[in-house]
Coordinates of C-alpha atoms in Angstrom, one line a residue:
X1 CA 36.0 -20.3 31.1
X2 CA 35.5 -19.8 27.3
X3 CA 33.9 -22.5 25.2
X4 CA 35.1 -22.6 21.6
X5 CA 34.0 -24.8 18.8
X6 CA 36.5 -27.4 17.5
X7 CA 38.2 -26.5 14.2
X8 CA 36.0 -27.0 11.1
X9 CA 33.0 -27.8 13.3
X10 CA 29.5 -26.7 12.1
X11 CA 27.7 -24.1 14.2
X12 CA 24.4 -24.5 12.2
X13 CA 22.5 -27.7 11.6
X14 CA 22.9 -29.3 8.2
X15 CA 20.1 -28.3 5.8
X16 CA 17.6 -31.1 5.0
X17 CA 16.6 -32.1 1.5
X18 CA 13.3 -30.4 2.1
X19 CA 15.0 -27.1 2.9
X20 CA 17.2 -27.4 -0.1
X21 CA 14.2 -28.2 -2.3
X22 CA 12.3 -25.1 -1.1
X23 CA 15.4 -22.9 -1.8
X24 CA 15.6 -24.4 -5.3
X25 CA 11.9 -23.8 -5.9
X26 CA 12.1 -20.2 -4.7
X27 CA 15.2 -19.5 -6.8
X28 CA 13.5 -21.1 -9.8
X29 CA 10.4 -18.9 -9.4
X30 CA 12.6 -15.8 -9.0
X31 CA 14.5 -16.7 -12.2
X32 CA 11.2 -17.4 -14.0
X33 CA 9.9 -14.0 -12.9
X34 CA 13.1 -12.2 -14.1
X35 CA 12.7 -14.0 -17.5
X36 CA 9.0 -13.0 -17.6
X37 CA 9.9 -9.3 -17.0
X38 CA 12.5 -9.4 -19.8
X39 CA 10.2 -11.3 -22.2
X40 CA 7.3 -8.9 -21.7
X41 CA 9.7 -5.9 -22.1
X42 CA 8.8 -4.3 -18.9
X43 CA 11.5 -1.7 -18.5
X44 CA 12.2 2.1 -18.2
X45 CA 12.4 2.5 -22.0
X46 CA 8.9 1.1 -22.5
X47 CA 7.5 3.5 -19.9
X48 CA 9.4 6.5 -21.5
X49 CA 8.1 5.6 -24.9
X50 CA 4.6 5.6 -23.6
X51 CA 4.8 9.2 -22.1
X52 CA 3.5 10.6 -25.4
X53 CA 0.5 8.3 -25.4
X54 CA -0.2 9.2 -21.8
X55 CA -0.3 12.9 -22.6
X56 CA -2.5 12.3 -25.6
X57 CA -4.9 10.1 -23.5
X58 CA -5.2 12.8 -20.8
X59 CA -6.1 15.4 -23.4
X60 CA -8.9 13.2 -24.6
X61 CA -10.6 12.4 -21.2
X62 CA -11.1 16.0 -20.1
X63 CA -13.6 17.4 -19.3
X64 CA -14.9 14.3 -17.5
X65 CA -18.5 13.4 -18.4
X66 CA -20.3 12.1 -15.4
X67 CA -23.8 10.7 -15.8
X68 CA -26.7 12.6 -14.3
X69 CA -26.9 12.1 -10.5
X70 CA -30.1 10.1 -10.8
X71 CA -28.6 7.6 -13.2
X72 CA -25.4 7.4 -11.2
X73 CA -27.3 6.7 -8.0
X74 CA -29.4 4.0 -9.7
X75 CA -26.2 2.3 -11.1
X76 CA -24.5 2.5 -7.8
X77 CA -27.5 1.1 -5.9
X78 CA -27.8 -1.8 -8.4
X79 CA -24.1 -2.6 -8.1
X80 CA -24.0 -2.5 -4.3
X81 CA -27.2 -4.6 -4.3
X82 CA -25.7 -7.3 -6.5
X83 CA -22.5 -7.3 -4.4
X84 CA -24.4 -7.5 -1.1
X85 CA -26.7 -10.3 -2.2
X86 CA -23.8 -12.2 -3.6
X87 CA -21.8 -11.9 -0.4
X88 CA -24.8 -13.0 1.7
X89 CA -25.4 -16.0 -0.6
X90 CA -21.7 -16.9 -0.2
X91 CA -21.9 -16.7 3.6
X92 CA -25.0 -18.8 3.7
X93 CA -23.5 -21.5 1.5
X94 CA -20.0 -21.4 3.1
X95 CA -21.1 -22.1 6.7
X96 CA -22.3 -25.7 6.0
X97 CA -19.3 -26.2 3.7
X98 CA -16.9 -25.0 6.4
X99 CA -18.6 -27.2 9.0
X100 CA -18.1 -30.2 6.7
X101 CA -14.5 -29.3 5.9
X102 CA -13.3 -28.6 9.5
X103 CA -11.8 -31.6 11.3
X104 CA -13.6 -30.9 14.6
X105 CA -17.1 -30.5 13.2
X106 CA -17.4 -32.8 10.2
X107 CA -20.3 -35.2 11.0
X108 CA -18.4 -37.9 9.2
X109 CA -14.8 -38.0 8.0
X110 CA -15.9 -39.0 4.6
X111 CA -17.6 -35.6 4.2
X112 CA -14.4 -33.7 4.6
X113 CA -13.0 -34.5 1.2
X114 CA -16.1 -33.3 -0.8
X115 CA -16.3 -30.2 1.3
X116 CA -12.6 -29.4 0.7
X117 CA -13.1 -30.1 -3.0
X118 CA -16.0 -27.6 -3.2
X119 CA -13.7 -25.0 -1.6
X120 CA -10.9 -25.6 -4.0
X121 CA -13.1 -25.8 -7.2
X122 CA -15.1 -22.7 -6.4
X123 CA -12.0 -20.8 -5.7
X124 CA -10.2 -21.9 -8.9
X125 CA -13.1 -21.2 -11.3
X126 CA -13.0 -17.4 -12.2
X127 CA -16.2 -15.5 -11.5
X128 CA -16.1 -14.3 -15.1
X129 CA -16.6 -17.9 -16.3
X130 CA -19.4 -18.5 -13.8
X131 CA -21.0 -15.3 -15.1
X132 CA -20.8 -16.5 -18.7
X133 CA -22.6 -19.8 -17.6
X134 CA -25.3 -18.1 -15.6
X135 CA -26.0 -15.4 -18.1
X136 CA -26.5 -18.1 -20.7
X137 CA -29.0 -19.7 -18.3
X138 CA -30.8 -16.7 -16.9
X139 CA -30.1 -13.9 -19.5
X140 CA -28.6 -10.5 -19.0
X141 CA -29.2 -8.7 -15.7
X142 CA -28.3 -9.1 -12.0
X143 CA -28.9 -12.7 -11.3
X144 CA -25.9 -14.0 -13.3
X145 CA -23.6 -11.6 -11.3
X146 CA -25.1 -12.6 -8.0
X147 CA -24.7 -16.3 -8.5
X148 CA -21.2 -15.9 -10.1
X149 CA -19.8 -13.7 -7.3
X150 CA -21.6 -15.8 -4.6
X151 CA -20.4 -19.2 -5.7
X152 CA -16.8 -18.1 -6.5
X153 CA -16.6 -16.5 -3.0
X154 CA -17.2 -19.8 -1.3
X155 CA -13.6 -20.8 -2.1
X156 CA -12.2 -18.0 0.1
X157 CA -15.0 -17.7 2.7
X158 CA -15.4 -21.4 3.2
X159 CA -11.6 -21.9 3.7
X160 CA -11.4 -19.1 6.3
X161 CA -14.5 -20.2 8.1
X162 CA -13.2 -23.8 8.2
X163 CA -9.8 -22.6 9.6
X164 CA -11.6 -20.5 12.3
X165 CA -13.8 -23.4 13.3
X166 CA -10.8 -25.7 13.7
X167 CA -9.2 -23.1 16.0
X168 CA -12.3 -22.9 18.4
X169 CA -12.1 -23.9 22.0
X170 CA -13.5 -27.4 22.4
X171 CA -14.6 -26.7 26.0
X172 CA -18.1 -25.2 25.3
X173 CA -19.0 -28.0 22.8
X174 CA -17.7 -30.7 25.2
X175 CA -19.9 -29.3 27.9
X176 CA -23.0 -29.3 25.7
X177 CA -22.2 -32.9 24.5
X178 CA -21.9 -34.0 28.2
X179 CA -25.4 -32.5 28.8
X180 CA -26.9 -34.6 26.0
X181 CA -27.0 -31.9 23.3
X182 CA -27.3 -33.1 19.7
X183 CA -24.7 -32.3 17.0
X184 CA -26.6 -29.3 15.7
X185 CA -27.1 -28.0 19.3
X186 CA -23.4 -28.3 19.9
X187 CA -22.6 -26.4 16.7
X188 CA -25.1 -23.6 17.3
X189 CA -24.4 -23.3 21.0
X190 CA -20.7 -24.0 21.3
X191 CA -19.0 -23.4 17.9
X192 CA -20.8 -20.7 15.9
X193 CA -20.9 -18.1 18.8
X194 CA -17.1 -18.4 19.0
X195 CA -16.5 -17.8 15.2
X196 CA -19.3 -15.2 14.8
X197 CA -16.8 -12.3 14.8
X198 CA -14.7 -14.1 12.1
X199 CA -17.9 -14.8 10.1
X200 CA -18.9 -11.1 10.0
X201 CA -15.4 -9.8 9.5
X202 CA -14.7 -12.2 6.6
X203 CA -18.0 -11.3 5.0
X204 CA -17.1 -7.6 5.1
X205 CA -13.7 -8.3 3.6
X206 CA -15.3 -10.4 0.8
X207 CA -17.8 -7.6 0.2
X208 CA -14.8 -5.3 -0.7
X209 CA -13.4 -8.0 -3.1
X210 CA -16.7 -8.6 -4.7
X211 CA -17.3 -4.9 -5.3
X212 CA -14.0 -4.7 -7.3
X213 CA -14.8 -8.0 -9.1
X214 CA -18.2 -6.8 -10.1
X215 CA -16.7 -4.2 -12.4
X216 CA -15.3 -6.8 -14.8
X217 CA -18.6 -8.7 -14.9
X218 CA -20.1 -5.8 -16.8
X219 CA -18.1 -6.9 -19.8
X220 CA -20.2 -10.0 -20.1
X221 CA -23.6 -8.4 -19.5
X222 CA -24.0 -8.1 -15.7
X223 CA -25.9 -4.9 -14.9
X224 CA -24.5 -2.1 -12.9
X225 CA -21.7 0.4 -13.2
X226 CA -19.4 -2.2 -14.9
X227 CA -21.9 -2.6 -17.7
X228 CA -22.0 1.2 -18.3
X229 CA -18.2 1.4 -18.1
X230 CA -17.8 -1.3 -20.7
X231 CA -20.3 0.3 -23.0
X232 CA -18.5 3.7 -22.8
X233 CA -15.1 2.3 -23.4
X234 CA -16.3 0.0 -26.2
X235 CA -17.5 3.1 -28.1
X236 CA -14.3 5.0 -27.2
X237 CA -16.2 7.5 -25.1
X238 CA -13.2 8.1 -22.8
X239 CA -14.7 11.2 -21.1
X240 CA -17.6 9.1 -19.8
X241 CA -15.6 6.0 -19.3
X242 CA -12.9 7.6 -17.2
X243 CA -15.5 9.5 -15.2
X244 CA -17.1 6.2 -14.4
X245 CA -13.7 4.7 -13.6
X246 CA -12.9 7.5 -11.3
X247 CA -16.2 7.1 -9.5
X248 CA -15.7 3.4 -9.2
X249 CA -12.2 3.9 -7.6
X250 CA -13.7 6.4 -5.1
X251 CA -16.6 4.0 -4.3
X252 CA -14.2 1.1 -3.7
X253 CA -11.9 3.2 -1.5
X254 CA -14.9 4.5 0.6
X255 CA -16.3 1.0 1.0
X256 CA -12.8 -0.3 1.9
X257 CA -12.5 2.3 4.7
X258 CA -16.0 1.7 6.0
X259 CA -15.7 -2.0 6.0
X260 CA -12.2 -1.8 7.6
X261 CA -13.7 0.2 10.5
X262 CA -16.5 -2.3 10.9
X263 CA -14.1 -5.2 10.9
X264 CA -12.0 -3.6 13.6
X265 CA -15.2 -3.0 15.6
X266 CA -16.3 -6.6 15.2
X267 CA -12.9 -8.2 16.0
X268 CA -12.1 -5.7 18.7
X269 CA -9.7 -2.9 19.0
X270 CA -6.8 -3.2 21.4
X271 CA -6.6 0.5 22.0
X272 CA -8.6 1.8 25.0
X273 CA -11.9 3.3 24.0
X274 CA -12.9 6.7 25.1
X275 CA -16.1 6.9 27.2
X276 CA -18.3 9.2 25.2
X277 CA -21.8 10.4 25.8
X278 CA -23.3 7.3 24.0
X279 CA -21.2 4.9 26.1
X280 CA -22.2 6.6 29.4
X281 CA -25.9 6.5 28.4
X282 CA -25.6 2.9 27.3
X283 CA -24.1 1.9 30.7
X284 CA -26.9 3.7 32.5
X285 CA -29.5 1.7 30.5
X286 CA -27.6 -1.5 31.3
X287 CA -27.6 -0.8 35.0
X288 CA -31.2 0.2 35.1
X289 CA -32.2 -3.2 33.5
X290 CA -30.5 -5.5 35.9
X291 CA -27.0 -4.4 36.5
X292 CA -25.4 -6.3 33.6
X293 CA -22.0 -4.9 32.6
X294 CA -21.5 -4.3 28.9
X295 CA -18.5 -6.1 27.7
X296 CA -15.7 -4.8 25.5
X297 CA -14.9 -6.6 22.2
X298 CA -13.0 -9.8 23.0
X299 CA -13.9 -9.9 26.7
X300 CA -16.3 -12.2 28.4
X301 CA -19.7 -10.8 29.5
X302 CA -20.8 -11.8 33.0
X303 CA -23.9 -10.6 34.9
X304 CA -23.4 -8.7 38.1
X305 CA -26.9 -9.5 39.2
X306 CA -29.4 -12.2 38.2
X307 CA -32.4 -10.3 39.5
X308 CA -34.3 -7.3 38.0
X309 CA -34.8 -4.2 40.0
X310 CA -38.2 -5.5 41.3
X311 CA -36.5 -8.6 42.7
X312 CA -37.6 -11.2 40.2
X313 CA -35.2 -13.6 38.5
X314 CA -34.4 -13.1 34.8
X315 CA -35.2 -15.8 32.3
X316 CA -33.8 -13.9 29.3
X317 CA -30.8 -11.6 28.7
X318 CA -31.4 -8.0 29.6
X319 CA -31.4 -5.2 27.0
X320 CA -27.9 -4.0 27.5
X321 CA -26.3 -1.5 25.3
X322 CA -24.5 -4.2 23.4
X323 CA -27.8 -6.1 22.7
X324 CA -29.5 -2.9 21.6
X325 CA -26.6 -2.2 19.2
X326 CA -26.7 -5.7 17.8
X327 CA -30.5 -5.4 17.3
X328 CA -30.1 -2.1 15.4
X329 CA -27.3 -3.5 13.2
X330 CA -29.5 -6.6 12.4
X331 CA -32.4 -4.4 11.5
X332 CA -30.2 -2.2 9.3
X333 CA -28.8 -5.3 7.6
X334 CA -32.3 -6.7 6.9
X335 CA -33.3 -3.3 5.5
X336 CA -30.2 -3.2 3.3
X337 CA -31.0 -6.7 2.1
X338 CA -34.6 -5.8 1.1
X339 CA -33.4 -2.6 -0.7
X340 CA -30.8 -4.7 -2.5
X341 CA -33.5 -7.2 -3.7
X342 CA -35.5 -4.2 -5.0
X343 CA -32.5 -2.5 -6.6
X344 CA -31.2 -5.7 -8.3
X345 CA -34.4 -6.1 -10.2
X346 CA -34.3 -9.9 -10.2
X347 CA -36.6 -11.6 -12.6
X348 CA -37.7 -14.7 -10.7
X349 CA -39.7 -16.1 -13.6
X350 CA -36.6 -16.0 -15.8
X351 CA -34.8 -17.9 -13.0
X352 CA -37.3 -20.7 -13.1
X353 CA -36.9 -21.0 -16.9
X354 CA -33.2 -21.0 -16.6
X355 CA -33.1 -23.9 -14.0
X356 CA -35.4 -25.8 -16.3
X357 CA -32.9 -25.6 -19.2
X358 CA -29.8 -26.1 -17.0
X359 CA -28.8 -29.6 -18.2
X360 CA -29.1 -28.5 -21.9
X361 CA -27.0 -25.5 -21.2
X362 CA -24.3 -27.4 -19.3
X363 CA -24.1 -29.8 -22.3
X364 CA -22.8 -26.9 -24.3
X365 CA -19.7 -26.7 -22.1
X366 CA -18.9 -30.4 -22.2
X367 CA -16.8 -32.2 -23.3
X368 CA -14.0 -29.6 -23.4
X369 CA -12.5 -28.8 -26.7
X370 CA -9.7 -26.6 -28.2
X371 CA -11.7 -25.3 -31.2
X372 CA -8.7 -26.0 -33.5
X373 CA -6.4 -23.5 -31.6
X374 CA -4.9 -25.9 -29.1
X375 CA -1.3 -24.8 -29.8
X376 CA -2.2 -21.2 -29.4
X377 CA -3.9 -21.8 -26.1
X378 CA -0.8 -23.5 -24.7
X379 CA 1.3 -20.5 -25.8
X380 CA -1.1 -18.1 -24.2
X381 CA -1.1 -20.1 -21.0
X382 CA 2.7 -19.4 -20.8
X383 CA 2.0 -15.7 -21.4
X384 CA -0.6 -15.7 -18.6
X385 CA 2.0 -17.3 -16.3
X386 CA 4.6 -14.7 -17.4
X387 CA 2.1 -11.9 -16.5
X388 CA 1.5 -13.4 -13.1
X389 CA 5.1 -14.0 -12.3
X390 CA 6.3 -10.6 -13.4
X391 CA 3.5 -8.8 -11.5
X392 CA 4.3 -10.7 -8.4
X393 CA 8.0 -9.9 -8.4
X394 CA 7.5 -6.2 -9.2
X395 CA 4.8 -6.0 -6.6
X396 CA 7.1 -7.6 -4.0
X397 CA 10.0 -5.2 -4.8
X398 CA 7.8 -2.2 -3.9
X399 CA 5.7 -3.9 -1.3
X400 CA 8.6 -4.7 1.0
X401 CA 9.5 -1.1 1.9
X402 CA 5.8 0.0 1.9
X403 CA 4.8 -2.9 4.1
X404 CA 7.6 -2.4 6.6
X405 CA 6.9 1.3 6.9
X406 CA 3.2 0.5 7.4
X407 CA 4.0 -1.8 10.4
X408 CA 3.6 0.0 13.7
X409 CA 6.5 -1.8 15.3
X410 CA 8.9 -0.9 12.4
X411 CA 7.9 2.6 11.2
X412 CA 9.9 5.4 12.8
X413 CA 6.7 7.2 14.0
X414 CA 3.0 6.2 14.3
X415 CA 2.2 9.0 11.8
X416 CA 4.3 7.4 9.1
X417 CA 2.7 4.0 9.7
X418 CA -0.8 5.5 9.4
X419 CA 0.2 7.3 6.2
X420 CA 1.5 4.2 4.6
X421 CA -1.6 2.3 5.8
X422 CA -3.8 4.9 4.1
X423 CA -1.7 4.5 0.9
X424 CA -2.2 0.8 1.0
X425 CA -6.0 1.2 1.3
X426 CA -6.1 3.6 -1.7
X427 CA -4.0 1.3 -3.9
X428 CA -6.1 -1.8 -2.9
X429 CA -9.3 0.1 -3.6
X430 CA -8.4 0.5 -7.3
X431 CA -9.8 -2.4 -9.3
X432 CA -7.3 -4.3 -11.5
X433 CA -9.6 -3.8 -14.4
X434 CA -9.5 0.0 -14.1
X435 CA -5.7 -0.1 -13.9
X436 CA -5.5 -2.4 -16.9
X437 CA -7.7 -0.1 -19.0
X438 CA -5.6 2.9 -18.2
X439 CA -2.3 1.1 -18.9
X440 CA -3.7 -0.4 -22.2
X441 CA -4.6 3.0 -23.5
X442 CA -1.1 4.3 -22.6
X443 CA 1.1 1.4 -23.6
X444 CA -1.2 -0.4 -26.1
X445 CA -2.8 -3.8 -26.1
X446 CA -0.8 -6.8 -24.9
X447 CA 0.6 -8.7 -21.9
X448 CA 2.8 -5.8 -20.8
X449 CA -0.2 -3.8 -19.9
X450 CA -1.6 -6.7 -17.9
X451 CA 1.6 -7.2 -16.0
X452 CA 2.0 -3.5 -15.1
X453 CA -1.7 -3.3 -13.9
X454 CA -1.4 -6.4 -11.8
X455 CA 1.9 -5.3 -10.3
X456 CA 0.2 -2.2 -8.9
X457 CA -2.6 -4.3 -7.4
X458 CA 0.0 -6.6 -6.0
X459 CA 1.7 -3.7 -4.2
X460 CA -1.5 -3.0 -2.3
X461 CA -2.2 -6.6 -1.2
X462 CA 1.3 -7.7 -0.5
X463 CA 2.1 -4.5 1.4
X464 CA -0.9 -5.1 3.7
X465 CA 0.0 -8.8 4.2
X466 CA 3.6 -8.0 5.0
X467 CA 2.7 -5.2 7.4
X468 CA 0.2 -7.5 9.2
X469 CA 2.8 -10.3 9.4
X470 CA 5.5 -8.0 10.8
X471 CA 3.1 -6.5 13.4
X472 CA 2.3 -10.1 14.6
X473 CA 5.9 -11.0 15.4
X474 CA 6.9 -11.6 19.0
X475 CA 8.2 -8.3 20.4
X476 CA 10.2 -10.1 23.1
X477 CA 12.6 -11.4 20.5
X478 CA 13.1 -7.9 19.2
X479 CA 13.7 -6.6 22.8
X480 CA 16.3 -9.3 23.4
X481 CA 18.2 -8.3 20.3
X482 CA 18.0 -4.6 21.4
X483 CA 19.3 -5.5 24.8
X484 CA 22.4 -7.0 23.1
X485 CA 23.2 -3.6 21.6
X486 CA 21.8 -4.2 18.1
X487 CA 21.0 -1.3 15.8
X488 CA 17.6 -0.6 14.4
X489 CA 18.5 -2.2 11.1
X490 CA 20.0 -5.3 12.9
X491 CA 16.8 -5.7 14.9
X492 CA 14.7 -5.5 11.7
X493 CA 16.8 -8.1 9.9
X494 CA 17.7 -10.5 12.7
X495 CA 14.4 -10.4 14.7
X496 CA 11.5 -8.9 12.8
X497 CA 12.1 -10.2 9.2
X498 CA 13.4 -13.5 10.5
X499 CA 10.2 -14.2 12.4
X500 CA 7.8 -13.0 9.6
X501 CA 9.8 -14.7 6.8
X502 CA 7.7 -17.9 6.6
X503 CA 4.5 -15.9 6.6
X504 CA 5.8 -13.6 3.8
X505 CA 6.7 -16.6 1.7
X506 CA 3.2 -18.0 2.1
X507 CA 1.8 -14.6 1.1
X508 CA 4.0 -14.7 -2.1
X509 CA 2.4 -17.9 -3.2
X510 CA -1.0 -16.6 -2.4
X511 CA -0.3 -13.5 -4.5
X512 CA 1.0 -15.6 -7.4
X513 CA -2.1 -17.8 -7.2
X514 CA -4.3 -14.6 -7.2
X515 CA -2.4 -13.1 -10.1
X516 CA -2.7 -16.2 -12.3
X517 CA -6.5 -16.0 -12.1
X518 CA -6.5 -12.2 -12.4
X519 CA -4.3 -12.3 -15.5
X520 CA -6.9 -14.5 -17.1
X521 CA -9.6 -12.0 -16.4
X522 CA -7.7 -9.0 -17.6
X523 CA -7.3 -10.6 -21.0
X524 CA -11.0 -9.7 -21.4
X525 CA -10.0 -6.0 -22.0
X526 CA -7.0 -6.8 -24.2
X527 CA -4.3 -7.4 -21.5
X528 CA -3.0 -10.5 -23.2
X529 CA -3.0 -14.2 -22.1
X530 CA -5.8 -16.7 -22.1
X531 CA -8.4 -14.1 -21.2
X532 CA -8.6 -12.8 -24.7
X533 CA -9.4 -16.2 -26.1
X534 CA -11.8 -16.9 -23.3
X535 CA -13.8 -13.8 -24.1
X536 CA -13.7 -14.6 -27.9
X537 CA -14.8 -18.2 -27.3
X538 CA -17.8 -16.9 -25.2
X539 CA -18.8 -14.4 -27.8
X540 CA -18.9 -17.0 -30.7
X541 CA -20.5 -19.5 -28.3
X542 CA -17.6 -22.0 -28.3
X543 CA -18.3 -23.0 -24.8
X544 CA -16.3 -26.2 -25.0
X545 CA -13.2 -23.9 -25.5
X546 CA -14.3 -21.9 -22.4
X547 CA -14.2 -25.2 -20.4
X548 CA -10.8 -26.1 -21.8
X549 CA -9.3 -22.7 -20.8
X550 CA -10.9 -23.1 -17.3
X551 CA -9.3 -26.6 -16.9
X552 CA -5.9 -25.3 -18.0
X553 CA -6.0 -22.5 -15.4
X554 CA -7.4 -24.9 -12.8
X555 CA -4.5 -27.3 -13.2
X556 CA -2.0 -24.5 -12.9
X557 CA -3.7 -23.1 -9.7
X558 CA -3.7 -26.6 -8.2
X559 CA 0.0 -27.0 -8.8
X560 CA 0.8 -23.6 -7.3
X561 CA -1.4 -24.3 -4.3
X562 CA 0.2 -27.7 -3.7
X563 CA 3.6 -26.1 -3.8
X564 CA 2.5 -23.4 -1.4
X565 CA 1.1 -26.0 1.1
X566 CA 4.4 -28.0 1.0
X567 CA 6.6 -24.9 1.2
X568 CA 4.6 -23.6 4.2
X569 CA 5.0 -26.9 5.9
X570 CA 8.8 -26.9 5.5
X571 CA 9.5 -23.3 6.4
X572 CA 7.1 -23.0 9.4

């Protein structure tokens, strides 16, 4: 018996007004991005016209002039020290903020709103603006960069920690509560152990981001490689400047690879591990100290014996291979922290003086003002939005094929997936500032250079997010479509892309949000938009104008984030 639909009957549910609104918003953003690309004159003709400039630029940067190895090592150590201290500061501050922002751990409901506000505000204020404030307070050096990167990082780290805390299993905490544990004992015994892998992995990821962000802080006086780079380019010493830029790119890529490997180790690798010599020796030590079985990442450790070899009961965990490894990692981390404190050369007496004059310094930034250029600021805000929209669309166009080929469940072979994953790592490792500097020299000052530079960076981030979203799709849906006789392309469109579509839309809004803030920062080196006026206002000490620019960007970011939350709710 065949069941057929009546004539003119709908086979799909009618779209709701929310769905129609989302479609209108997405089409509107797409049209705005196309208008931005046309307005900024990003086209093949512009690139062809710049070929001569590119050839002339290449002739002026060779031979590259690297600093002496001692100076380069000192600059690198100082930069890495600043980034490490800033990341640790962010983690320390983000944990209590996340506990207050998470629904299941906030001591009082009234604390959730202030905690969420801290996350939103710290994420919306660019680290460059924070650096301007702290350098005014504490003078040139490392402390301004540490505080700027650390406080800005709370916006990302605090949000991810809060989300991880809300996803924890309530069982361990309920058991501790039933046993009479206090709130803090419940947190330390039942919540934090569950999210510890996320805490470490997120910190490693933020370390990568802070390393790339530290470069631009050199333009306002934060010590390290960024300061030397800005000095070289300001004097048009392109041989030294491009040598430092190449070294920064290599450093960022290496750190990205190392931190990625550490994140996989912390979060666990689904692939079966080979039992090497170290693993076998570690297991022998474990058995000799009480028979405890070392656990693999993600599994639950359980003792096979509660007695030692001499028959006594244990009152503390044995020194298993995993515990020995954790102790070694903790010791190395403390050592790195001490070396970073020494390399950063922090002047604590200057810090005390800065805190003493804090209120007077903050008074320079308030109330906000336009400095007589209010109309121009609004025009440049439009330009900043054009840069962000154009870069997001261009990045998406290239990121879709790259991200799909980097996904292991879509790529024709594992080798192709690994190759594209490596390409993504390399592209992501190049700081936006370096890209902007190169494009500016080739195409000239202006918003076009900023959009092109940001679009390259968007390819790296969006490709990774798309690849991860595609790999997380339910393989059973794809197998069902294959069983129906679908081709590889039909499986990709009907099953894979259809499942990952909501996540990709959310990633687009995240990339747009990121590009708006990044477009502001790249204006510092002449890439157009509000950043140029932000830097000029800071140089002539019109700090009220700096505050006005921050508020303008803050308002736009809030609007984009609000749209993103609503769209995610509708499409999910």
